[in-house]
Amino acid sequence: MKKQHISDAVIRRLPRYYRYLDELHSRGVVRISSSTLGRRMGLTASQIRQDLSCFGEFGQQGYGYNIVELRSEIGHILGVDEPRRLIILGAGHLGHALLQNFDFAQGGFLLDTAFDISPALIGTEVNGVVVRSMSELDSYCAANHPAVAVLTVPKAAAQELAEHVIALGVRGLWNFTNVELTVDASIFVENVHFADSLLTLSYRIAKEPAPERPSL
Amino acid sequence: MKKQHISDAVIRRLPRYYRYLDELHSRGVVRISSSTLGRRMGLTASQIRQDLSCFGEFGQQGYGYNIVELRSEIGHILGVDEPRRLIILGAGHLGHALLQNFDFAQGGFLLDTAFDISPALIGTEVNGVVVRSMSELDSYCAANHPAVAVLTVPKAAAQELAEHVIALGVRGLWNFTNVELTVDASIFVENVHFADSLLTLSYRIAKEPAPERPSL
DNA sequence: TAGATTGTTAATCGATTAACAATC
DNA sequence: TAGATTGTTAATCGATTAACAATC
């Protein structure tokens, strides 16, 4: 039975399912039951069935789930088949690394432009994406209506730039800066806080005594 | 009252507290109550007091929390005052970006070496950190006992390399590759799955109809 | 002192797990 | 058909919120 409200916990598991089904598919697996998938992913079969039931009925009694079909359904739920335009703000080391390594198209995003203020970067092309001057940002947005902006600028520039692109119609921010952005509730913000992530690792290591190390 | 088991939800809020208290401190704020902090961070006062009470009693009735003191207590809980050695595996675009932008020392990590297999990178120095050949990995670990390895290698190399450094005594993995690592339960893995993160943004945008755009 | 705010206990809410009838 | 496995309802567990006595 389709649900009205989907919890954050469920939403965050969807990409994992998507990724894992992809891998199973590439290994030639055709179908899978919730119990097998659960065992493999470290989840309970109940949880998987509950999660999926938020969005519809994708399985078949006695058979399980067809992998290609379920993967495509989840992709649809995640919106990968509705291409949306995305821009990168800041083509420094991190922005550059994303341009080089990350497959935006696979997530359903169209990317053709990054923006920066550095004269050394403006006009260069990375992996088929042109770096333009921030001064062209307004006209680009007016013409292309990007839905998402990636914030890979210095911390100090983040809040102001975020407000600027929101005014230009951007609906979601992928925030790599180490600041808590303050924006209207209608704007979607997904934070990638490296420092926070590493500190959780630090905590776990600090808490757990080191196991006996076999003498080297 | 100190708690035995700390939930994951609490652990993930600690770095946020730490970061926010830092910001308040740098703005010259000396003390704060749980209700004010909650309002600012979008949490309830109850939750903050519950979270902190897992680790001890850091406040004072009628006064609230001293910011410098609380920040230092949380830093201690997170283990930032117990320096631990860290290595970067893979000095490509992403590893390079981390070397350039990320302050490992602030999280209590000592970093002096990255490893790569590319002859073009081996021997170069980035931000004071030397890139060495993977062939030196074993002897480096035997001599320096790094606690954490950052995985910024291609997907295909991740699992094998993870197992290798675990055998060399590494206790935590900061995994930037888009694979689910399979390792012993005693090893701490913190995943930074860019694709998963962006897909949650995609989902939210796909689900919520675009608001009326003021005509441009 | 009086007001403010803590740490903690109790109540509520939501998410996960278990159970099972339906059915492929 | 018989066995397997779904989707869903009910039970359990855990996390968040509310309430309040203690006390600075």
Short mmCIF file of C-alpha atoms (C1' of nucleotides) in Angstrom, two decimals:
data_model
loop_
_atom_site.label_atom_id
_atom_site.label_comp_id
_atom_site.label_asym_id
_atom_site.label_seq_id
_atom_site.Cartn_x
_atom_site.Cartn_y
_atom_site.Cartn_z
CA MET A 1 0.00 0.00 0.00
CA LYS A 2 1.55 3.27 -1.09
CA LYS A 3 2.37 5.53 1.76
CA GLN A 4 1.87 9.24 2.01
CA HIS A 5 4.85 10.13 4.16
CA ILE A 6 8.16 8.39 3.54
CA SER A 7 10.65 8.52 6.39
CA ASP A 8 14.17 9.72 5.90
CA ALA A 9 15.52 6.32 6.93
CA VAL A 10 13.69 4.68 4.04
CA ILE A 11 14.81 7.30 1.53
CA ARG A 12 18.44 6.79 2.48
CA ARG A 13 18.20 3.07 1.91
CA LEU A 14 16.79 3.44 -1.60
CA PRO A 15 20.10 4.37 -3.26
CA ARG A 16 21.75 1.41 -1.56
CA TYR A 17 19.12 -0.95 -2.95
CA TYR A 18 19.55 0.66 -6.33
CA ARG A 19 23.30 0.24 -6.27
CA TYR A 20 23.18 -3.30 -4.98
CA LEU A 21 20.59 -4.44 -7.52
CA ASP A 22 22.81 -2.97 -10.20
CA GLU A 23 25.67 -5.08 -9.01
CA LEU A 24 23.56 -8.23 -8.87
CA HIS A 25 22.34 -7.50 -12.38
CA SER A 26 25.86 -7.08 -13.69
CA ARG A 27 26.71 -10.43 -12.14
CA GLY A 28 23.90 -11.97 -14.13
CA VAL A 29 21.48 -12.59 -11.25
CA VAL A 30 17.88 -12.44 -12.47
CA ARG A 31 15.72 -12.64 -9.36
CA ILE A 32 16.11 -12.35 -5.62
CA SER A 33 13.97 -12.83 -2.52
CA SER A 34 13.78 -10.29 0.28
CA SER A 35 15.44 -12.75 2.64
CA THR A 36 18.44 -13.33 0.37
CA LEU A 37 18.80 -9.63 -0.39
CA GLY A 38 18.56 -8.89 3.30
CA ARG A 39 21.24 -11.39 4.20
CA ARG A 40 23.55 -9.91 1.59
CA MET A 41 22.96 -6.29 2.55
CA GLY A 42 22.80 -6.76 6.31
CA LEU A 43 19.11 -5.91 6.62
CA THR A 44 16.08 -7.96 7.63
CA ALA A 45 13.74 -9.32 5.00
CA SER A 46 10.91 -7.55 6.81
CA GLN A 47 12.58 -4.21 6.48
CA ILE A 48 13.11 -4.59 2.77
CA ARG A 49 9.50 -5.59 2.19
CA GLN A 50 8.29 -2.74 4.37
CA ASP A 51 10.51 -0.25 2.58
CA LEU A 52 9.38 -1.29 -0.87
CA SER A 53 5.75 -1.44 0.13
CA CYS A 54 5.87 2.32 0.72
CA PHE A 55 6.00 2.75 -3.03
CA GLY A 56 4.00 -0.11 -4.46
CA GLU A 57 3.98 -3.86 -5.03
CA PHE A 58 7.03 -4.97 -6.95
CA GLY A 59 7.35 -8.63 -6.00
CA GLN A 60 5.57 -11.86 -6.61
CA GLN A 61 4.64 -14.47 -4.04
CA GLY A 62 6.71 -17.60 -4.25
CA TYR A 63 9.17 -15.95 -6.63
CA GLY A 64 10.61 -12.82 -5.10
CA TYR A 65 11.68 -9.78 -7.09
CA ASN A 66 12.83 -9.54 -10.66
CA ILE A 67 16.09 -7.61 -10.40
CA VAL A 68 15.90 -5.61 -13.62
CA GLU A 69 12.33 -4.65 -12.92
CA LEU A 70 12.88 -3.69 -9.28
CA ARG A 71 15.99 -1.73 -10.14
CA SER A 72 14.11 0.21 -12.75
CA GLU A 73 11.23 0.89 -10.35
CA ILE A 74 13.59 2.22 -7.70
CA GLY A 75 15.38 4.30 -10.32
CA HIS A 76 12.04 5.77 -11.24
CA ILE A 77 11.23 6.50 -7.60
CA LEU A 78 14.60 8.22 -7.26
CA GLY A 79 13.90 10.27 -10.34
CA VAL A 80 16.90 9.14 -12.38
CA ASP A 81 14.74 8.98 -15.49
CA GLU A 82 13.74 12.63 -15.26
CA PRO A 83 16.90 14.44 -16.35
CA ARG A 84 17.57 17.62 -14.42
CA ARG A 85 20.19 20.22 -14.99
CA LEU A 86 22.97 20.66 -12.44
CA ILE A 87 25.75 23.20 -12.05
CA ILE A 88 28.98 23.11 -10.09
CA LEU A 89 29.89 26.21 -8.15
CA GLY A 90 33.60 26.23 -7.52
CA ALA A 91 36.03 24.36 -9.78
CA GLY A 92 38.87 24.09 -7.27
CA HIS A 93 40.35 20.79 -6.18
CA LEU A 94 37.13 19.25 -4.98
CA GLY A 95 34.95 20.55 -7.80
CA HIS A 96 37.59 19.35 -10.20
CA ALA A 97 37.68 15.90 -8.61
CA LEU A 98 33.90 15.61 -8.97
CA LEU A 99 34.09 16.69 -12.59
CA GLN A 100 36.72 14.05 -13.26
CA ASN A 101 35.38 11.13 -11.26
CA PHE A 102 31.69 11.45 -10.76
CA ASP A 103 29.12 10.23 -13.23
CA PHE A 104 26.37 12.81 -12.93
CA ALA A 105 24.51 11.40 -15.91
CA GLN A 106 24.03 8.10 -14.08
CA GLY A 107 22.09 9.93 -11.39
CA GLY A 108 19.92 11.59 -14.00
CA PHE A 109 21.69 14.93 -14.00
CA LEU A 110 22.75 17.02 -16.97
CA LEU A 111 25.98 18.87 -16.36
CA ASP A 112 27.67 21.11 -18.87
CA THR A 113 29.01 24.00 -16.84
CA ALA A 114 30.97 24.78 -13.71
CA PHE A 115 31.48 28.29 -12.40
CA ASP A 116 34.49 29.82 -10.73
CA ILE A 117 36.04 33.22 -10.11
CA SER A 118 39.64 32.22 -10.81
CA PRO A 119 40.88 33.62 -14.16
CA ALA A 120 43.25 30.66 -14.36
CA LEU A 121 40.30 28.26 -14.46
CA ILE A 122 37.75 30.22 -16.49
CA GLY A 123 37.63 28.98 -20.04
CA THR A 124 39.21 25.62 -19.30
CA GLU A 125 37.37 22.41 -19.98
CA VAL A 126 37.31 19.43 -17.64
CA ASN A 127 35.90 16.15 -18.83
CA GLY A 128 33.72 17.93 -21.39
CA VAL A 129 32.44 20.53 -18.94
CA VAL A 130 33.32 24.19 -19.48
CA VAL A 131 34.36 26.37 -16.56
CA ARG A 132 32.73 29.79 -16.83
CA SER A 133 33.02 33.01 -14.94
CA MET A 134 30.63 33.57 -12.02
CA SER A 135 29.57 36.70 -13.85
CA GLU A 136 27.78 34.47 -16.35
CA LEU A 137 25.85 32.63 -13.63
CA ASP A 138 22.69 34.74 -13.81
CA SER A 139 22.27 34.57 -17.55
CA TYR A 140 23.05 30.84 -17.59
CA CYS A 141 20.40 30.14 -14.96
CA ALA A 142 17.83 32.32 -16.71
CA ALA A 143 18.39 30.32 -19.89
CA ASN A 144 18.86 26.81 -18.48
CA HIS A 145 17.04 26.65 -15.13
CA PRO A 146 19.38 24.29 -13.28
CA ALA A 147 17.59 22.39 -10.52
CA VAL A 148 20.65 21.59 -8.41
CA ALA A 149 23.80 23.48 -7.51
CA VAL A 150 26.88 21.76 -6.13
CA LEU A 151 28.64 23.92 -3.57
CA THR A 152 32.38 23.29 -3.76
CA VAL A 153 33.43 26.84 -2.93
CA PRO A 154 35.35 28.09 0.10
CA LYS A 155 33.37 28.07 3.32
CA ALA A 156 33.16 31.86 3.45
CA ALA A 157 31.39 32.10 0.09
CA ALA A 158 28.85 29.33 0.65
CA GLN A 159 25.89 31.00 2.35
CA GLU A 160 25.79 34.04 0.08
CA LEU A 161 26.19 31.98 -3.07
CA ALA A 162 23.50 29.57 -1.92
CA GLU A 163 21.03 32.42 -1.47
CA HIS A 164 21.99 33.78 -4.85
CA VAL A 165 21.30 30.60 -6.80
CA ILE A 166 18.12 29.95 -4.85
CA ALA A 167 16.88 33.34 -6.02
CA LEU A 168 17.74 32.14 -9.53
CA GLY A 169 15.45 29.14 -9.16
CA VAL A 170 17.73 26.37 -7.90
CA ARG A 171 15.74 23.88 -5.80
CA GLY A 172 18.43 21.69 -4.31
CA LEU A 173 21.92 22.20 -2.93
CA TRP A 174 24.59 19.54 -2.71
CA ASN A 175 26.69 21.14 -0.02
CA PHE A 176 30.34 20.13 0.34
CA THR A 177 31.31 23.12 2.45
CA ASN A 178 31.71 22.67 6.14
CA VAL A 179 28.94 25.11 7.05
CA GLU A 180 25.34 24.70 8.08
CA LEU A 181 23.38 26.56 5.40
CA THR A 182 20.36 28.60 6.42
CA VAL A 183 17.81 28.48 3.64
CA ASP A 184 14.06 28.37 3.15
CA ALA A 185 12.41 25.06 4.07
CA SER A 186 11.27 24.57 0.48
CA ILE A 187 14.91 24.17 -0.61
CA PHE A 188 16.44 20.70 -0.41
CA VAL A 189 19.91 20.58 1.10
CA GLU A 190 22.05 17.48 1.09
CA ASN A 191 25.20 17.94 3.14
CA VAL A 192 28.42 16.06 2.61
CA HIS A 193 30.30 16.99 5.73
CA PHE A 194 33.68 15.30 5.44
CA ALA A 195 34.81 16.44 8.86
CA ASP A 196 31.69 15.08 10.57
CA SER A 197 32.08 11.77 8.82
CA LEU A 198 35.71 11.37 9.81
CA LEU A 199 34.96 12.34 13.39
CA THR A 200 32.49 9.49 13.77
CA LEU A 201 35.32 7.17 12.77
CA SER A 202 37.58 8.88 15.27
CA TYR A 203 34.98 8.36 17.99
CA ARG A 204 34.60 4.66 17.32
CA ILE A 205 38.34 4.08 17.32
CA ALA A 206 38.84 6.15 20.46
CA LYS A 207 36.10 4.27 22.27
CA GLU A 208 37.03 0.75 21.34
CA PRO A 209 40.34 -0.42 22.73
CA ALA A 210 42.74 -1.59 20.03
CA PRO A 211 42.62 -5.37 19.73
CA GLU A 212 45.75 -7.34 20.45
CA ARG A 213 48.10 -6.84 17.56
CA PRO A 214 49.90 -9.95 16.43
CA SER A 215 53.55 -9.10 16.92
CA LEU A 216 55.08 -8.06 13.63
CA MET B 1 24.20 9.33 33.91
CA LYS B 2 26.79 7.84 31.59
CA LYS B 3 25.36 5.31 29.23
CA GLN B 4 26.83 2.03 28.17
CA HIS B 5 25.52 1.86 24.63
CA ILE B 6 25.46 5.01 22.52
CA SER B 7 23.16 4.96 19.53
CA ASP B 8 24.36 5.80 16.07
CA ALA B 9 21.98 8.75 15.92
CA VAL B 10 23.66 10.34 18.93
CA ILE B 11 27.16 9.73 17.59
CA ARG B 12 26.30 11.42 14.32
CA ARG B 13 25.08 14.52 16.11
CA LEU B 14 28.27 14.92 18.14
CA PRO B 15 30.38 16.34 15.29
CA ARG B 16 27.61 18.80 14.53
CA TYR B 17 27.59 20.03 18.13
CA TYR B 18 31.34 20.24 18.02
CA ARG B 19 31.34 22.29 14.84
CA TYR B 20 28.54 24.57 15.98
CA LEU B 21 30.10 25.25 19.36
CA ASP B 22 33.29 26.12 17.56
CA GLU B 23 31.43 28.68 15.50
CA LEU B 24 29.73 30.18 18.56
CA HIS B 25 33.09 30.38 20.27
CA SER B 26 34.68 32.16 17.33
CA ARG B 27 31.82 34.65 17.44
CA GLY B 28 32.66 35.35 21.04
CA VAL B 29 29.69 33.63 22.67
CA VAL B 30 30.61 32.33 26.12
CA ARG B 31 27.63 30.31 27.28
CA ILE B 32 24.46 28.80 25.83
CA SER B 33 21.38 26.98 27.11
CA SER B 34 20.06 23.79 25.58
CA SER B 35 16.95 25.61 24.42
CA THR B 36 18.88 28.33 22.59
CA LEU B 37 21.28 25.84 21.05
CA GLY B 38 18.34 23.71 20.00
CA ARG B 39 16.56 26.60 18.35
CA ARG B 40 19.71 27.50 16.41
CA MET B 41 20.49 23.96 15.30
CA GLY B 42 16.95 22.81 14.64
CA LEU B 43 16.82 20.31 17.49
CA THR B 44 14.78 20.16 20.69
CA ALA B 45 16.33 21.17 23.99
CA SER B 46 15.37 17.77 25.35
CA GLN B 47 17.29 15.99 22.68
CA ILE B 48 20.44 17.97 23.31
CA ARG B 49 20.29 17.33 27.05
CA GLN B 50 19.57 13.64 26.46
CA ASP B 51 22.46 13.37 24.02
CA LEU B 52 24.96 15.02 26.34
CA SER B 53 23.78 13.06 29.34
CA CYS B 54 25.00 9.90 27.63
CA PHE B 55 28.54 11.07 28.34
CA GLY B 56 28.36 13.00 31.59
CA GLU B 57 27.11 16.19 33.19
CA PHE B 58 28.49 19.23 31.42
CA GLY B 59 25.98 21.94 32.27
CA GLN B 60 24.93 23.95 35.26
CA GLN B 61 21.36 24.60 36.39
CA GLY B 62 20.25 28.15 35.82
CA TYR B 63 23.27 28.87 33.64
CA GLY B 64 23.44 26.44 30.76
CA TYR B 65 26.69 25.26 29.18
CA ASN B 66 30.03 26.98 29.02
CA ILE B 67 30.89 26.84 25.33
CA VAL B 68 34.65 26.40 25.57
CA GLU B 69 34.25 23.70 28.16
CA LEU B 70 31.51 21.80 26.36
CA ARG B 71 33.38 21.99 23.07
CA SER B 72 36.46 20.58 24.67
CA GLU B 73 34.48 17.81 26.36
CA ILE B 74 32.90 16.79 23.06
CA GLY B 75 36.28 16.97 21.35
CA HIS B 76 37.58 14.63 23.99
CA ILE B 77 34.64 12.25 23.48
CA LEU B 78 35.34 12.28 19.74
CA GLY B 79 38.97 11.51 20.39
CA VAL B 80 40.45 14.58 18.70
CA ASP B 81 42.99 14.90 21.48
CA GLU B 82 44.40 11.43 20.89
CA PRO B 83 46.39 11.85 17.71
CA ARG B 84 46.20 8.87 15.40
CA ARG B 85 48.07 8.21 12.21
CA LEU B 86 46.18 8.16 8.92
CA ILE B 87 47.20 7.26 5.38
CA ILE B 88 45.62 8.08 2.04
CA LEU B 89 45.39 5.27 -0.47
CA GLY B 90 45.06 6.73 -3.94
CA ALA B 91 46.36 10.21 -4.76
CA GLY B 92 44.20 10.78 -7.82
CA HIS B 93 41.80 13.68 -8.16
CA LEU B 94 39.83 12.97 -5.02
CA GLY B 95 42.78 11.99 -2.85
CA HIS B 96 44.52 15.10 -4.10
CA ALA B 97 41.54 17.28 -3.25
CA LEU B 98 41.48 15.91 0.29
CA LEU B 99 45.20 16.53 0.65
CA GLN B 100 44.74 20.10 -0.49
CA ASN B 101 41.53 21.05 1.29
CA PHE B 102 41.00 18.90 4.29
CA ASP B 103 42.46 19.64 7.69
CA PHE B 104 43.21 16.18 9.06
CA ALA B 105 45.06 17.62 12.03
CA GLN B 106 41.90 19.33 13.24
CA GLY B 107 40.23 15.94 13.54
CA GLY B 108 43.18 14.64 15.50
CA PHE B 109 44.83 12.76 12.66
CA LEU B 110 48.49 12.72 11.71
CA LEU B 111 49.03 12.50 7.98
CA ASP B 112 52.39 12.45 6.29
CA THR B 113 52.02 9.98 3.44
CA ALA B 114 49.73 9.06 0.59
CA PHE B 115 50.22 5.98 -1.56
CA ASP B 116 49.64 5.51 -5.25
CA ILE B 117 50.75 3.27 -8.08
CA SER B 118 51.14 5.99 -10.72
CA PRO B 119 54.82 6.75 -11.45
CA ALA B 120 53.78 10.30 -12.34
CA LEU B 121 52.57 10.88 -8.78
CA ILE B 122 55.11 8.92 -6.76
CA GLY B 123 57.67 11.20 -5.23
CA THR B 124 55.58 14.35 -5.55
CA GLU B 125 54.58 16.31 -2.49
CA VAL B 126 51.13 17.77 -1.92
CA ASN B 127 50.59 20.19 0.92
CA GLY B 128 53.52 18.76 2.84
CA VAL B 129 52.47 15.15 2.29
CA VAL B 130 54.69 12.83 0.28
CA VAL B 131 53.19 10.45 -2.26
CA ARG B 132 54.90 7.07 -2.07
CA SER B 133 54.73 3.90 -4.07
CA MET B 134 52.26 1.24 -2.93
CA SER B 135 55.26 -1.06 -2.72
CA GLU B 136 56.32 0.85 0.39
CA LEU B 137 52.96 0.38 2.07
CA ASP B 138 53.87 -2.69 4.10
CA SER B 139 57.07 -1.33 5.52
CA TYR B 140 55.44 2.04 6.27
CA CYS B 141 52.62 0.36 8.20
CA ALA B 142 55.01 -1.89 10.08
CA ALA B 143 56.95 1.16 11.20
CA ASN B 144 54.13 3.66 11.78
CA HIS B 145 50.97 1.66 12.57
CA PRO B 146 48.39 3.92 10.93
CA ALA B 147 44.94 3.56 12.51
CA VAL B 148 42.91 4.80 9.57
CA ALA B 149 43.17 4.40 5.80
CA VAL B 150 41.36 6.66 3.37
CA LEU B 151 40.19 4.77 0.30
CA THR B 152 40.31 7.06 -2.71
CA VAL B 153 41.26 4.41 -5.22
CA PRO B 154 39.27 3.13 -8.21
CA LYS B 155 36.30 0.98 -7.30
CA ALA B 156 37.92 -2.19 -8.61
CA ALA B 157 40.89 -1.91 -6.23
CA ALA B 158 38.94 -1.08 -3.08
CA GLN B 159 38.05 -4.44 -1.55
CA GLU B 160 41.43 -6.03 -2.03
CA LEU B 161 43.32 -3.01 -0.77
CA ALA B 162 41.02 -2.76 2.24
CA GLU B 163 41.77 -6.35 3.21
CA HIS B 164 45.45 -5.70 2.73
CA VAL B 165 45.67 -2.72 5.08
CA ILE B 166 43.45 -4.43 7.63
CA ALA B 167 45.98 -7.25 7.72
CA LEU B 168 48.59 -4.56 8.34
CA GLY B 169 46.72 -3.35 11.42
CA VAL B 170 44.47 -0.55 10.16
CA ARG B 171 41.35 -0.28 12.33
CA GLY B 172 39.17 2.15 10.39
CA LEU B 173 38.40 2.81 6.74
CA TRP B 174 37.16 6.07 5.34
CA ASN B 175 35.65 4.72 2.16
CA PHE B 176 35.09 7.08 -0.77
CA THR B 177 34.65 4.33 -3.33
CA ASN B 178 31.22 3.44 -4.49
CA VAL B 179 31.34 -0.12 -3.21
CA GLU B 180 30.04 -1.88 -0.13
CA LEU B 181 33.14 -3.21 1.59
CA THR B 182 32.99 -6.63 3.20
CA VAL B 183 35.23 -6.65 6.24
CA ASP B 184 35.37 -8.10 9.72
CA ALA B 185 32.94 -6.58 12.22
CA SER B 186 35.81 -5.31 14.36
CA ILE B 187 36.83 -2.90 11.58
CA PHE B 188 35.15 0.50 11.51
CA VAL B 189 33.97 1.61 8.10
CA GLU B 190 32.68 5.08 7.38
CA ASN B 191 31.27 5.37 3.90
CA VAL B 192 31.08 8.56 1.90
CA HIS B 193 28.85 7.49 -0.94
CA PHE B 194 28.55 10.52 -3.21
CA ALA B 195 26.12 8.80 -5.54
CA ASP B 196 23.78 7.80 -2.71
CA SER B 197 23.84 11.31 -1.33
CA LEU B 198 23.00 12.92 -4.65
CA LEU B 199 20.22 10.42 -5.29
CA THR B 200 18.42 11.41 -2.10
CA LEU B 201 18.43 14.96 -3.45
CA SER B 202 17.14 13.68 -6.76
CA TYR B 203 14.33 11.84 -4.98
CA ARG B 204 13.20 14.89 -3.05
CA ILE B 205 13.16 17.08 -6.13
CA ALA B 206 11.37 14.45 -8.19
CA LYS B 207 8.74 14.01 -5.52
CA GLU B 208 7.99 17.61 -4.74
CA PRO B 209 6.44 19.52 -7.61
CA ALA B 210 8.43 22.61 -8.56
CA PRO B 211 6.96 25.68 -6.95
CA GLU B 212 5.59 28.44 -9.13
CA ARG B 213 8.54 30.21 -10.63
CA PRO B 214 8.22 33.95 -10.79
CA SER B 215 8.46 34.75 -14.48
CA LEU B 216 11.92 35.94 -15.34
"C1'" DT C 1 16.09 35.05 47.09
"C1'" DA C 2 13.68 34.21 42.47
"C1'" DG C 3 14.32 32.86 37.84
"C1'" DA C 4 16.49 29.87 34.87
"C1'" DT C 5 18.00 25.71 33.41
"C1'" DT C 6 19.89 21.40 34.21
"C1'" DG C 7 19.79 15.96 34.34
"C1'" DT C 8 16.59 12.40 34.52
"C1'" DT C 9 12.34 9.86 34.62
"C1'" DA C 10 8.05 9.04 32.23
"C1'" DA C 11 5.18 9.43 28.04
"C1'" DT C 12 4.90 9.44 23.26
"C1'" DC C 13 6.03 8.61 18.87
"C1'" DG C 14 8.02 6.22 15.02
"C1'" DA C 15 10.77 2.64 13.05
"C1'" DT C 16 11.99 -2.15 12.96
"C1'" DT C 17 10.85 -6.89 13.45
"C1'" DA C 18 7.76 -10.80 13.67
"C1'" DA C 19 3.86 -13.26 12.22
"C1'" DC C 20 0.69 -14.87 8.88
"C1'" DA C 21 -3.02 -15.08 5.49
"C1'" DA C 22 -2.98 -14.63 0.56
"C1'" DT C 23 -1.27 -16.47 -3.62
"C1'" DC C 24 2.09 -17.32 -7.29
"C1'" DT D 1 -0.38 -29.34 -6.12
"C1'" DA D 2 3.18 -28.05 -2.51
"C1'" DG D 3 6.69 -24.91 -1.35
"C1'" DA D 4 8.12 -20.39 -1.35
"C1'" DT D 5 7.59 -15.77 -0.68
"C1'" DT D 6 5.01 -11.76 -0.91
"C1'" DG D 7 2.39 -7.51 1.26
"C1'" DT D 8 0.39 -6.20 5.43
"C1'" DT D 9 -1.09 -6.21 10.13
"C1'" DA D 10 0.36 -6.59 14.88
"C1'" DA D 11 4.08 -6.61 18.39
"C1'" DT D 12 8.32 -4.91 19.86
"C1'" DC D 13 11.89 -2.06 20.33
"C1'" DG D 14 14.31 2.24 20.48
"C1'" DA D 15 14.56 7.14 19.93
"C1'" DT D 16 12.52 11.56 20.69
"C1'" DT D 17 9.82 14.65 23.40
"C1'" DA D 18 7.64 16.25 27.59
"C1'" DA D 19 7.54 16.99 32.38
"C1'" DC D 20 9.56 18.12 36.67
"C1'" DA D 21 12.23 17.89 40.92
"C1'" DA D 22 16.80 19.49 42.00
"C1'" DT D 23 19.74 23.33 42.32
"C1'" DC D 24 22.81 26.96 40.59
#
